[in-house]
Amino acid sequence: MHIAVIGTGYVGLVTGACFTETGNHVVCMDVDENKLARLRRGELPIYEPGLEPIVESAVANGLLTFSSDMAEALAKAEYVFIAVGTPPGEDGSADLQYVLAVARSIGQHLQRYAVIIDKSTVPVGTAEKVSAAISEELAKRGVDIPFDVVSNPEFLKEGAAVEDFMRPDRVIIGTDSERAQEKMAELYAAYVRVNDRLIVMGVRDAEMTKYAANAMLATRISFMNEVASLCDRLGVDVESVRKGIGSDKRIGYAFIYPGCGYGGSCFPKDVQALIHMSRAQDFVPTVMEAVEARNEQQKLVLFDKIRGHFGGDLRGRKFGIWGLSFKPGTDDMREASSIVLIKALVEAGAIVHAYDPVALETAARELPPEWLTEGRVELLKYQYDVLKGADAMVLVTEWKRFRQPDFAAMKDLMRETVVFDGRNQYDPEGLTAQGFVYYAIGRGNQPQSL
């Protein structure tokens, strides 16, 4: 089968590359010539485990090509995926200008029937706008070319996107067209061997499903973070509570790990978009607004603990931060808790030395350049270097290599043996026995020290 994927960002590149794994021919189209040149050289613009060898193999075997020409991308395409960004506006709404620009371009170049697939996360009703934009351009050309617009939201976890695509929990197909349904079932047949993993519904239903899924996961995180804050005040260990409630099959353990807030390109943006959609319908989204508010507060919980420990004065204090990406397995720092924490520390007069296994280049782009040039923030290549002379270590992202550090070496390097654990990775009693002052999220009776 021949597939065009418009947009070579995270979703587009993973989608295009993974479809080649079952022998499909894919053209990934983008207007960014520099990005395309890098991709042709085998340089991926994102870090995603397992993706690079798939791209290399597909390019070498002629299954994956890159183009900036829409006509070339559509020439043989039976399926056209729209996978461009939908950044949030100032009011939290999803910005559809790129999606609709692609739709117009498709209408200007479409030569044969194709299934047009919204892969981007888009508000309810977007498929109708995409269809209208394509039809308008076809009318300007004076041609009558049939097409169907389908909603096929992505459910890819950064850090596990390849596995998620190749072995999906479910594939949502939003369409009212039998022809499109049959075509989509054919496309995904190799990926969905259990029939009930392919779920067909109305287009608007599918668009809403994506938002509802992410909002539900964000709600679980914020709920557990709120419980953790109460546990801190009541002298309760939230980890015991988590295990107690997670053992209930109705609840389970997924997304009930307390921490220092969620980030990334999906949860914050999608919760905000759902709030905006609700407001546009004169509906007050009480739960969603609370979820967002709790998360914004949670991103400052480590700073509040740091400031409390040091008596409110952080001027000249040095903090070694482990982890910058919003989660392990990715170099993505969009809406990351680390950015909020570093900003608060710098504004309080502290010095920050930070390390991340893969996100240092991203951090160099994301953080204000004056922080780096003036020495208020240093990005170091080695995990333990950030602890030299540090007043405290702050764990922000729970990368595996941080789980069992050399605490004896840490004590020798640090000026003060204080640990702020933003992901509850360490054993309070164990660190206390080694002479550390240990702060965590919701572990009760803070601080814990000898």
Tab-separated table of C-alpha atoms in Angstrom:
chain	number	residue	atom	x	y	z
A	1	MET	CA	0.000	0.000	0.000
A	2	HIS	CA	1.091	3.585	-0.622
A	3	ILE	CA	0.865	6.070	2.231
A	4	ALA	CA	1.601	9.781	2.542
A	5	VAL	CA	2.299	11.255	5.963
A	6	ILE	CA	2.173	15.043	6.149
A	7	GLY	CA	4.402	16.265	8.964
A	8	THR	CA	7.639	14.693	10.216
A	9	GLY	CA	7.315	15.561	13.869
A	10	TYR	CA	6.985	13.002	16.614
A	11	VAL	CA	3.677	11.470	15.497
A	12	GLY	CA	4.312	11.728	11.770
A	13	LEU	CA	7.776	10.197	11.795
A	14	VAL	CA	6.823	7.315	14.076
A	15	THR	CA	3.676	6.625	12.060
A	16	GLY	CA	5.427	6.728	8.699
A	17	ALA	CA	8.380	4.622	9.795
A	18	CYS	CA	6.302	1.959	11.526
A	19	PHE	CA	4.008	1.495	8.534
A	20	THR	CA	7.054	0.510	6.466
A	21	GLU	CA	7.677	-2.393	8.842
A	22	THR	CA	4.867	-4.350	7.141
A	23	GLY	CA	6.035	-3.557	3.611
A	24	ASN	CA	4.094	-0.379	2.892
A	25	HIS	CA	5.595	2.414	0.797
A	26	VAL	CA	5.575	5.701	2.705
A	27	VAL	CA	6.361	9.260	1.690
A	28	CYS	CA	6.867	11.618	4.633
A	29	MET	CA	6.228	15.187	3.497
A	30	ASP	CA	7.354	18.339	5.322
A	31	VAL	CA	7.958	21.967	4.403
A	32	ASP	CA	11.144	22.128	6.493
A	33	GLU	CA	13.943	21.400	4.006
A	34	ASN	CA	16.605	21.367	6.725
A	35	LYS	CA	14.742	18.676	8.634
A	36	LEU	CA	14.282	16.640	5.467
A	37	ALA	CA	17.982	16.896	4.661
A	38	ARG	CA	18.836	15.605	8.128
A	39	LEU	CA	16.365	12.738	7.786
A	40	ARG	CA	17.858	11.732	4.453
A	41	ARG	CA	21.256	11.597	6.181
A	42	GLY	CA	19.786	9.356	8.848
A	43	GLU	CA	19.680	12.069	11.534
A	44	LEU	CA	16.448	11.885	13.522
A	45	PRO	CA	15.048	15.143	14.960
A	46	ILE	CA	13.668	13.308	18.006
A	47	TYR	CA	14.921	10.710	20.455
A	48	GLU	CA	12.720	7.639	20.491
A	49	PRO	CA	14.030	4.172	21.412
A	50	GLY	CA	13.939	1.739	18.487
A	51	LEU	CA	12.962	4.300	15.844
A	52	GLU	CA	16.363	4.992	14.268
A	53	PRO	CA	17.027	1.447	12.974
A	54	ILE	CA	13.513	1.280	11.485
A	55	VAL	CA	14.067	4.539	9.590
A	56	GLU	CA	17.520	3.453	8.409
A	57	SER	CA	16.244	0.104	7.154
A	58	ALA	CA	13.169	1.584	5.461
A	59	VAL	CA	15.216	4.243	3.648
A	60	ALA	CA	17.844	1.691	2.576
A	61	ASN	CA	15.133	-0.586	1.166
A	62	GLY	CA	13.302	2.182	-0.651
A	63	LEU	CA	10.176	1.931	1.506
A	64	LEU	CA	10.539	5.368	3.125
A	65	THR	CA	11.243	8.585	1.257
A	66	PHE	CA	11.082	12.248	2.231
A	67	SER	CA	9.702	15.116	0.186
A	68	SER	CA	8.677	18.761	0.427
A	69	ASP	CA	6.398	18.437	-2.609
A	70	MET	CA	2.731	17.719	-1.852
A	71	ALA	CA	2.048	16.595	-5.423
A	72	GLU	CA	4.864	14.048	-5.178
A	73	ALA	CA	3.616	12.835	-1.790
A	74	LEU	CA	0.070	12.321	-3.089
A	75	ALA	CA	0.948	10.859	-6.479
A	76	LYS	CA	0.373	7.229	-5.469
A	77	ALA	CA	-1.134	7.658	-2.018
A	78	GLU	CA	-4.160	5.609	-1.030
A	79	TYR	CA	-3.942	6.980	2.516
A	80	VAL	CA	-2.965	10.507	3.538
A	81	PHE	CA	-2.192	11.098	7.208
A	82	ILE	CA	-2.318	14.641	8.544
A	83	ALA	CA	0.199	14.718	11.401
A	84	VAL	CA	1.081	18.379	11.870
A	85	GLY	CA	1.096	20.314	15.114
A	86	THR	CA	-1.938	21.768	16.852
A	87	PRO	CA	-0.260	24.110	19.358
A	88	PRO	CA	-2.386	25.656	22.099
A	89	GLY	CA	-3.535	29.222	21.701
A	90	GLU	CA	-3.442	31.744	24.527
A	91	ASP	CA	-6.941	30.654	25.551
A	92	GLY	CA	-5.992	26.961	25.556
A	93	SER	CA	-7.759	26.184	22.277
A	94	ALA	CA	-6.065	23.968	19.692
A	95	ASP	CA	-4.673	25.992	16.787
A	96	LEU	CA	-5.873	24.349	13.581
A	97	GLN	CA	-4.113	26.631	11.086
A	98	TYR	CA	-1.547	23.980	10.092
A	99	VAL	CA	-4.125	21.197	9.828
A	100	LEU	CA	-6.369	23.282	7.600
A	101	ALA	CA	-3.436	24.518	5.503
A	102	VAL	CA	-2.554	20.884	4.815
A	103	ALA	CA	-6.194	20.131	3.986
A	104	ARG	CA	-6.248	22.954	1.422
A	105	SER	CA	-2.998	21.729	-0.093
A	106	ILE	CA	-4.415	18.212	-0.364
A	107	GLY	CA	-7.430	19.618	-2.199
A	108	GLN	CA	-5.121	21.447	-4.599
A	109	HIS	CA	-3.123	18.321	-5.497
A	110	LEU	CA	-5.405	15.289	-5.011
A	111	GLN	CA	-5.694	13.221	-8.214
A	112	ARG	CA	-7.446	10.025	-7.079
A	113	TYR	CA	-9.600	8.649	-4.287
A	114	ALA	CA	-7.794	8.588	-0.946
A	115	VAL	CA	-8.631	8.267	2.696
A	116	ILE	CA	-7.600	11.474	4.456
A	117	ILE	CA	-6.763	10.682	8.059
A	118	ASP	CA	-6.592	13.141	10.947
A	119	LYS	CA	-3.749	11.759	13.077
A	120	SER	CA	-3.138	15.028	14.882
A	121	THR	CA	-5.027	15.591	18.113
A	122	VAL	CA	-7.844	17.887	17.031
A	123	PRO	CA	-11.059	19.253	18.575
A	124	VAL	CA	-14.455	17.723	17.906
A	125	GLY	CA	-15.689	18.864	14.516
A	126	THR	CA	-12.254	19.175	12.868
A	127	ALA	CA	-12.862	16.401	10.338
A	128	GLU	CA	-15.810	18.384	9.029
A	129	LYS	CA	-13.572	21.447	8.598
A	130	VAL	CA	-10.910	19.379	6.862
A	131	SER	CA	-13.498	17.909	4.498
A	132	ALA	CA	-14.880	21.357	3.722
A	133	ALA	CA	-11.415	22.768	3.022
A	134	ILE	CA	-10.556	19.935	0.625
A	135	SER	CA	-13.926	20.189	-1.136
A	136	GLU	CA	-13.507	23.938	-1.570
A	137	GLU	CA	-10.132	23.500	-3.275
A	138	LEU	CA	-11.434	20.714	-5.507
A	139	ALA	CA	-14.328	22.966	-6.528
A	140	LYS	CA	-11.869	25.727	-7.454
A	141	ARG	CA	-10.137	23.241	-9.738
A	142	GLY	CA	-13.452	22.212	-11.239
A	143	VAL	CA	-12.879	18.532	-10.500
A	144	ASP	CA	-14.934	15.932	-8.676
A	145	ILE	CA	-12.558	13.540	-6.909
A	146	PRO	CA	-14.044	11.390	-4.146
A	147	PHE	CA	-12.355	11.185	-0.749
A	148	ASP	CA	-13.198	10.315	2.834
A	149	VAL	CA	-11.971	12.022	5.993
A	150	VAL	CA	-11.331	9.720	8.936
A	151	SER	CA	-10.348	10.401	12.534
A	152	ASN	CA	-7.612	7.998	13.685
A	153	PRO	CA	-6.147	9.482	16.874
A	154	GLU	CA	-2.712	8.382	18.019
A	155	PHE	CA	-2.110	6.832	21.437
A	156	LEU	CA	1.688	6.764	21.441
A	157	LYS	CA	3.656	7.098	24.666
A	158	GLU	CA	6.925	8.932	24.220
A	159	GLY	CA	9.687	6.495	25.054
A	160	ALA	CA	7.556	3.513	23.984
A	161	ALA	CA	6.022	4.799	20.744
A	162	VAL	CA	7.354	2.087	18.459
A	163	GLU	CA	6.020	-0.671	20.710
A	164	ASP	CA	2.696	1.153	21.052
A	165	PHE	CA	2.335	1.430	17.284
A	166	MET	CA	3.362	-2.119	16.487
A	167	ARG	CA	1.260	-3.684	19.279
A	168	PRO	CA	-1.540	-1.214	20.011
A	169	ASP	CA	-4.024	-1.550	22.860
A	170	ARG	CA	-6.640	-0.351	20.390
A	171	VAL	CA	-6.963	1.403	17.049
A	172	ILE	CA	-9.765	3.973	16.945
A	173	ILE	CA	-11.362	4.560	13.538
A	174	GLY	CA	-13.826	7.411	13.331
A	175	THR	CA	-15.812	7.272	10.087
A	176	ASP	CA	-19.320	7.061	8.667
A	177	SER	CA	-18.083	5.675	5.338
A	178	GLU	CA	-18.131	1.916	4.721
A	179	ARG	CA	-15.482	2.305	2.047
A	180	ALA	CA	-13.146	4.168	4.393
A	181	GLN	CA	-13.823	1.667	7.177
A	182	GLU	CA	-12.844	-1.224	4.914
A	183	LYS	CA	-9.709	0.598	3.754
A	184	MET	CA	-8.635	1.400	7.317
A	185	ALA	CA	-9.252	-2.182	8.445
A	186	GLU	CA	-7.047	-3.365	5.588
A	187	LEU	CA	-4.312	-0.903	6.507
A	188	TYR	CA	-4.184	-1.924	10.170
A	189	ALA	CA	-4.796	-5.658	9.687
A	190	ALA	CA	-1.145	-6.518	10.275
A	191	TYR	CA	-1.087	-4.554	13.530
A	192	VAL	CA	-4.404	-5.624	15.009
A	193	ARG	CA	-4.691	-9.395	15.086
A	194	VAL	CA	-7.403	-9.413	17.764
A	195	ASN	CA	-10.610	-8.085	16.250
A	196	ASP	CA	-11.809	-6.117	19.237
A	197	ARG	CA	-8.678	-3.949	19.133
A	198	LEU	CA	-10.067	-2.197	16.071
A	199	ILE	CA	-12.858	0.028	17.298
A	200	VAL	CA	-15.034	1.829	14.764
A	201	MET	CA	-17.180	4.773	15.787
A	202	GLY	CA	-18.432	8.115	14.516
A	203	VAL	CA	-15.900	10.749	13.499
A	204	ARG	CA	-16.798	13.161	16.305
A	205	ASP	CA	-16.794	10.284	18.792
A	206	ALA	CA	-13.224	9.398	17.803
A	207	GLU	CA	-12.077	13.000	18.104
A	208	MET	CA	-13.519	13.182	21.607
A	209	THR	CA	-12.059	9.802	22.598
A	210	LYS	CA	-8.496	11.075	22.243
A	211	TYR	CA	-9.111	14.050	24.526
A	212	ALA	CA	-11.054	12.003	27.048
A	213	ALA	CA	-8.285	9.381	27.249
A	214	ASN	CA	-5.531	11.889	27.964
A	215	ALA	CA	-7.714	13.864	30.349
A	216	MET	CA	-8.519	10.709	32.312
A	217	LEU	CA	-4.831	9.835	32.697
A	218	ALA	CA	-4.006	13.400	33.717
A	219	THR	CA	-6.830	13.256	36.254
A	220	ARG	CA	-5.390	10.125	37.866
A	221	ILE	CA	-1.994	11.789	38.189
A	222	SER	CA	-3.362	14.995	39.677
A	223	PHE	CA	-5.625	13.086	42.043
A	224	MET	CA	-2.703	11.068	43.380
A	225	ASN	CA	-0.566	14.179	43.711
A	226	GLU	CA	-3.304	15.818	45.745
A	227	VAL	CA	-3.529	12.757	47.983
A	228	ALA	CA	0.269	12.896	48.376
A	229	SER	CA	0.124	16.507	49.530
A	230	LEU	CA	-2.420	15.553	52.173
A	231	CYS	CA	-0.275	12.574	53.212
A	232	ASP	CA	2.674	14.912	53.833
A	233	ARG	CA	0.527	16.903	56.236
A	234	LEU	CA	-0.940	13.888	58.023
A	235	GLY	CA	2.259	11.903	58.495
A	236	VAL	CA	1.102	9.213	56.044
A	237	ASP	CA	3.287	7.405	53.476
A	238	VAL	CA	1.587	7.801	50.113
A	239	GLU	CA	3.519	4.823	48.713
A	240	SER	CA	1.649	2.538	51.100
A	241	VAL	CA	-1.591	4.206	50.109
A	242	ARG	CA	-0.751	3.768	46.416
A	243	LYS	CA	-0.156	0.064	46.848
A	244	GLY	CA	-3.326	-0.279	48.870
A	245	ILE	CA	-5.601	1.336	46.324
A	246	GLY	CA	-3.753	-0.025	43.284
A	247	SER	CA	-4.417	-3.584	44.395
A	248	ASP	CA	-8.107	-2.907	43.772
A	249	LYS	CA	-8.732	-4.242	40.253
A	250	ARG	CA	-11.202	-1.439	39.650
A	251	ILE	CA	-8.372	1.077	40.098
A	252	GLY	CA	-5.086	-0.617	39.182
A	253	TYR	CA	-1.596	0.837	39.405
A	254	ALA	CA	-1.312	2.772	36.148
A	255	PHE	CA	-0.846	6.530	36.465
A	256	ILE	CA	-1.207	6.688	40.253
A	257	TYR	CA	2.458	7.382	40.976
A	258	PRO	CA	2.858	10.680	42.824
A	259	GLY	CA	5.488	13.072	41.588
A	260	CYS	CA	6.366	16.649	40.745
A	261	GLY	CA	3.794	17.139	37.987
A	262	TYR	CA	3.104	15.909	34.469
A	263	GLY	CA	4.334	17.575	31.296
A	264	GLY	CA	4.912	16.766	27.641
A	265	SER	CA	3.157	17.668	24.438
A	266	CYS	CA	-0.130	15.888	25.184
A	267	PHE	CA	-1.567	16.009	28.696
A	268	PRO	CA	-1.219	19.766	29.392
A	269	LYS	CA	-2.341	20.780	25.903
A	270	ASP	CA	-5.237	18.336	25.732
A	271	VAL	CA	-6.589	19.198	29.180
A	272	GLN	CA	-6.487	22.885	28.239
A	273	ALA	CA	-8.199	22.190	24.918
A	274	LEU	CA	-10.940	20.204	26.652
A	275	ILE	CA	-11.473	23.103	29.043
A	276	HIS	CA	-11.750	25.480	26.097
A	277	MET	CA	-14.196	23.193	24.258
A	278	SER	CA	-16.319	23.020	27.401
A	279	ARG	CA	-16.351	26.782	27.849
A	280	ALA	CA	-17.316	27.226	24.197
A	281	GLN	CA	-20.430	25.148	24.957
A	282	ASP	CA	-21.254	27.214	28.063
A	283	PHE	CA	-20.299	24.259	30.247
A	284	VAL	CA	-18.097	24.605	33.323
A	285	PRO	CA	-15.439	21.822	33.301
A	286	THR	CA	-14.990	21.699	37.072
A	287	VAL	CA	-12.906	18.535	37.179
A	288	MET	CA	-10.628	19.462	34.272
A	289	GLU	CA	-9.914	22.903	35.700
A	290	ALA	CA	-9.023	21.306	39.028
A	291	VAL	CA	-6.731	18.803	37.284
A	292	GLU	CA	-4.845	21.591	35.550
A	293	ALA	CA	-4.651	23.751	38.676
A	294	ARG	CA	-3.302	20.868	40.777
A	295	ASN	CA	-0.642	20.119	38.166
A	296	GLU	CA	0.542	23.708	38.042
A	297	GLN	CA	0.871	23.700	41.831
A	298	GLN	CA	2.618	20.317	41.775
A	299	LYS	CA	5.381	21.587	39.527
A	300	LEU	CA	6.436	23.883	42.373
A	301	VAL	CA	6.233	21.321	45.176
A	302	LEU	CA	9.965	20.566	45.055
A	303	PHE	CA	10.837	24.249	45.119
A	304	ASP	CA	8.606	24.758	48.147
A	305	LYS	CA	10.348	21.894	49.954
A	306	ILE	CA	13.782	23.256	48.998
A	307	ARG	CA	12.938	26.760	50.147
A	308	GLY	CA	11.498	25.437	53.394
A	309	HIS	CA	14.580	23.364	54.183
A	310	PHE	CA	16.999	26.231	53.588
A	311	GLY	CA	14.999	28.807	55.518
A	312	GLY	CA	13.750	30.717	52.507
A	313	ASP	CA	17.153	32.070	51.414
A	314	LEU	CA	18.587	30.267	48.393
A	315	ARG	CA	21.037	32.951	47.246
A	316	GLY	CA	24.351	31.363	46.299
A	317	ARG	CA	23.084	27.859	46.989
A	318	LYS	CA	23.999	25.234	44.413
A	319	PHE	CA	21.616	22.485	43.360
A	320	GLY	CA	22.414	19.423	41.283
A	321	ILE	CA	19.428	18.333	39.208
A	322	TRP	CA	19.044	14.838	37.796
A	323	GLY	CA	16.603	14.660	34.913
A	324	LEU	CA	15.331	17.371	32.548
A	325	SER	CA	12.977	15.641	30.102
A	326	PHE	CA	9.313	15.535	31.062
A	327	LYS	CA	9.545	11.737	31.421
A	328	PRO	CA	12.130	8.982	30.923
A	329	GLY	CA	12.769	7.631	27.437
A	330	THR	CA	12.543	10.943	25.586
A	331	ASP	CA	14.432	14.198	25.078
A	332	ASP	CA	11.165	16.162	25.042
A	333	MET	CA	11.064	19.031	27.550
A	334	ARG	CA	7.765	20.588	26.556
A	335	GLU	CA	5.898	21.623	29.719
A	336	ALA	CA	8.527	19.775	31.791
A	337	SER	CA	8.554	20.182	35.562
A	338	SER	CA	12.307	20.729	35.378
A	339	ILE	CA	11.848	24.037	33.559
A	340	VAL	CA	9.484	25.360	36.232
A	341	LEU	CA	11.830	24.269	39.030
A	342	ILE	CA	14.964	25.699	37.411
A	343	LYS	CA	13.214	29.009	36.756
A	344	ALA	CA	12.132	29.259	40.399
A	345	LEU	CA	15.625	28.407	41.676
A	346	VAL	CA	17.363	30.887	39.370
A	347	GLU	CA	14.944	33.668	40.287
A	348	ALA	CA	15.647	32.912	43.956
A	349	GLY	CA	19.368	33.453	43.361
A	350	ALA	CA	20.450	29.802	43.291
A	351	ILE	CA	22.930	28.143	40.947
A	352	VAL	CA	21.795	25.063	39.035
A	353	HIS	CA	23.930	22.281	37.597
A	354	ALA	CA	21.839	19.797	35.635
A	355	TYR	CA	22.233	16.433	33.913
A	356	ASP	CA	19.999	14.312	31.710
A	357	PRO	CA	20.922	11.181	29.722
A	358	VAL	CA	19.462	12.466	26.434
A	359	ALA	CA	17.912	15.928	26.873
A	360	LEU	CA	20.974	18.172	27.273
A	361	GLU	CA	20.774	19.483	23.699
A	362	THR	CA	17.071	20.127	24.131
A	363	ALA	CA	17.746	21.954	27.398
A	364	ALA	CA	20.337	24.159	25.705
A	365	ARG	CA	17.583	25.254	23.284
A	366	GLU	CA	14.719	25.479	25.777
A	367	LEU	CA	16.368	27.366	28.646
A	368	PRO	CA	16.974	31.131	28.399
A	369	PRO	CA	20.466	31.608	26.905
A	370	GLU	CA	21.400	34.239	29.489
A	371	TRP	CA	21.060	31.660	32.256
A	372	LEU	CA	23.699	29.563	30.530
A	373	THR	CA	26.059	32.356	29.517
A	374	GLU	CA	25.938	33.978	32.958
A	375	GLY	CA	26.631	30.682	34.734
A	376	ARG	CA	23.342	30.529	36.598
A	377	VAL	CA	22.654	27.189	34.913
A	378	GLU	CA	25.246	24.683	33.736
A	379	LEU	CA	24.406	21.582	31.721
A	380	LEU	CA	26.925	18.836	32.445
A	381	LYS	CA	27.607	15.600	30.582
A	382	TYR	CA	28.198	13.406	33.617
A	383	GLN	CA	25.688	12.499	36.271
A	384	TYR	CA	27.902	12.941	39.326
A	385	ASP	CA	29.598	16.133	38.147
A	386	VAL	CA	26.454	18.117	38.952
A	387	LEU	CA	26.818	17.118	42.609
A	388	LYS	CA	30.289	18.603	43.190
A	389	GLY	CA	29.866	21.141	45.976
A	390	ALA	CA	26.067	20.897	45.769
A	391	ASP	CA	23.870	21.858	48.688
A	392	ALA	CA	21.321	19.276	47.534
A	393	MET	CA	20.512	16.772	44.799
A	394	VAL	CA	17.096	17.117	43.195
A	395	LEU	CA	15.652	14.178	41.254
A	396	VAL	CA	13.120	15.408	38.696
A	397	THR	CA	12.954	12.662	36.031
A	398	GLU	CA	13.034	8.996	37.012
A	399	TRP	CA	15.508	7.632	34.455
A	400	LYS	CA	16.589	4.068	35.249
A	401	ARG	CA	20.210	5.074	35.776
A	402	PHE	CA	19.127	7.215	38.721
A	403	ARG	CA	17.463	4.363	40.601
A	404	GLN	CA	20.526	2.910	42.313
A	405	PRO	CA	23.167	5.631	42.508
A	406	ASP	CA	26.397	5.452	44.479
A	407	PHE	CA	25.246	7.220	47.623
A	408	ALA	CA	28.700	7.000	49.219
A	409	ALA	CA	30.208	8.833	46.253
A	410	MET	CA	27.402	11.378	46.433
A	411	LYS	CA	28.223	12.130	50.078
A	412	ASP	CA	31.871	12.730	49.187
A	413	LEU	CA	30.938	15.134	46.392
A	414	MET	CA	28.147	17.144	48.016
A	415	ARG	CA	28.583	20.056	50.386
A	416	GLU	CA	25.384	19.131	52.215
A	417	THR	CA	23.833	15.659	52.087
A	418	VAL	CA	20.273	16.601	51.196
A	419	VAL	CA	18.136	14.784	48.618
A	420	PHE	CA	14.860	16.032	47.170
A	421	ASP	CA	13.218	13.088	45.422
A	422	GLY	CA	10.523	14.278	43.025
A	423	ARG	CA	9.542	10.759	41.924
A	424	ASN	CA	9.750	8.718	45.139
A	425	GLN	CA	12.542	6.541	43.797
A	426	TYR	CA	14.479	5.997	47.013
A	427	ASP	CA	13.957	4.283	50.334
A	428	PRO	CA	13.579	6.885	53.084
A	429	GLU	CA	14.967	4.638	55.798
A	430	GLY	CA	17.924	3.606	53.652
A	431	LEU	CA	18.955	7.170	52.876
A	432	THR	CA	18.417	8.241	56.458
A	433	ALA	CA	20.701	5.448	57.660
A	434	GLN	CA	23.403	6.711	55.309
A	435	GLY	CA	23.198	10.207	56.762
A	436	PHE	CA	21.105	11.970	54.147
A	437	VAL	CA	18.291	14.397	54.805
A	438	TYR	CA	15.584	13.061	52.544
A	439	TYR	CA	12.519	14.773	51.126
A	440	ALA	CA	10.022	13.059	48.834
A	441	ILE	CA	6.446	13.474	47.611
A	442	GLY	CA	3.856	12.475	50.201
A	443	ARG	CA	6.084	10.250	52.304
A	444	GLY	CA	4.896	11.850	55.564
A	445	ASN	CA	6.809	13.490	58.443
A	446	GLN	CA	9.143	15.501	56.244
A	447	PRO	CA	12.084	15.805	56.470
A	448	GLN	CA	13.381	12.366	57.289
A	449	SER	CA	16.919	12.425	58.685
A	450	LEU	CA	19.013	11.095	61.514
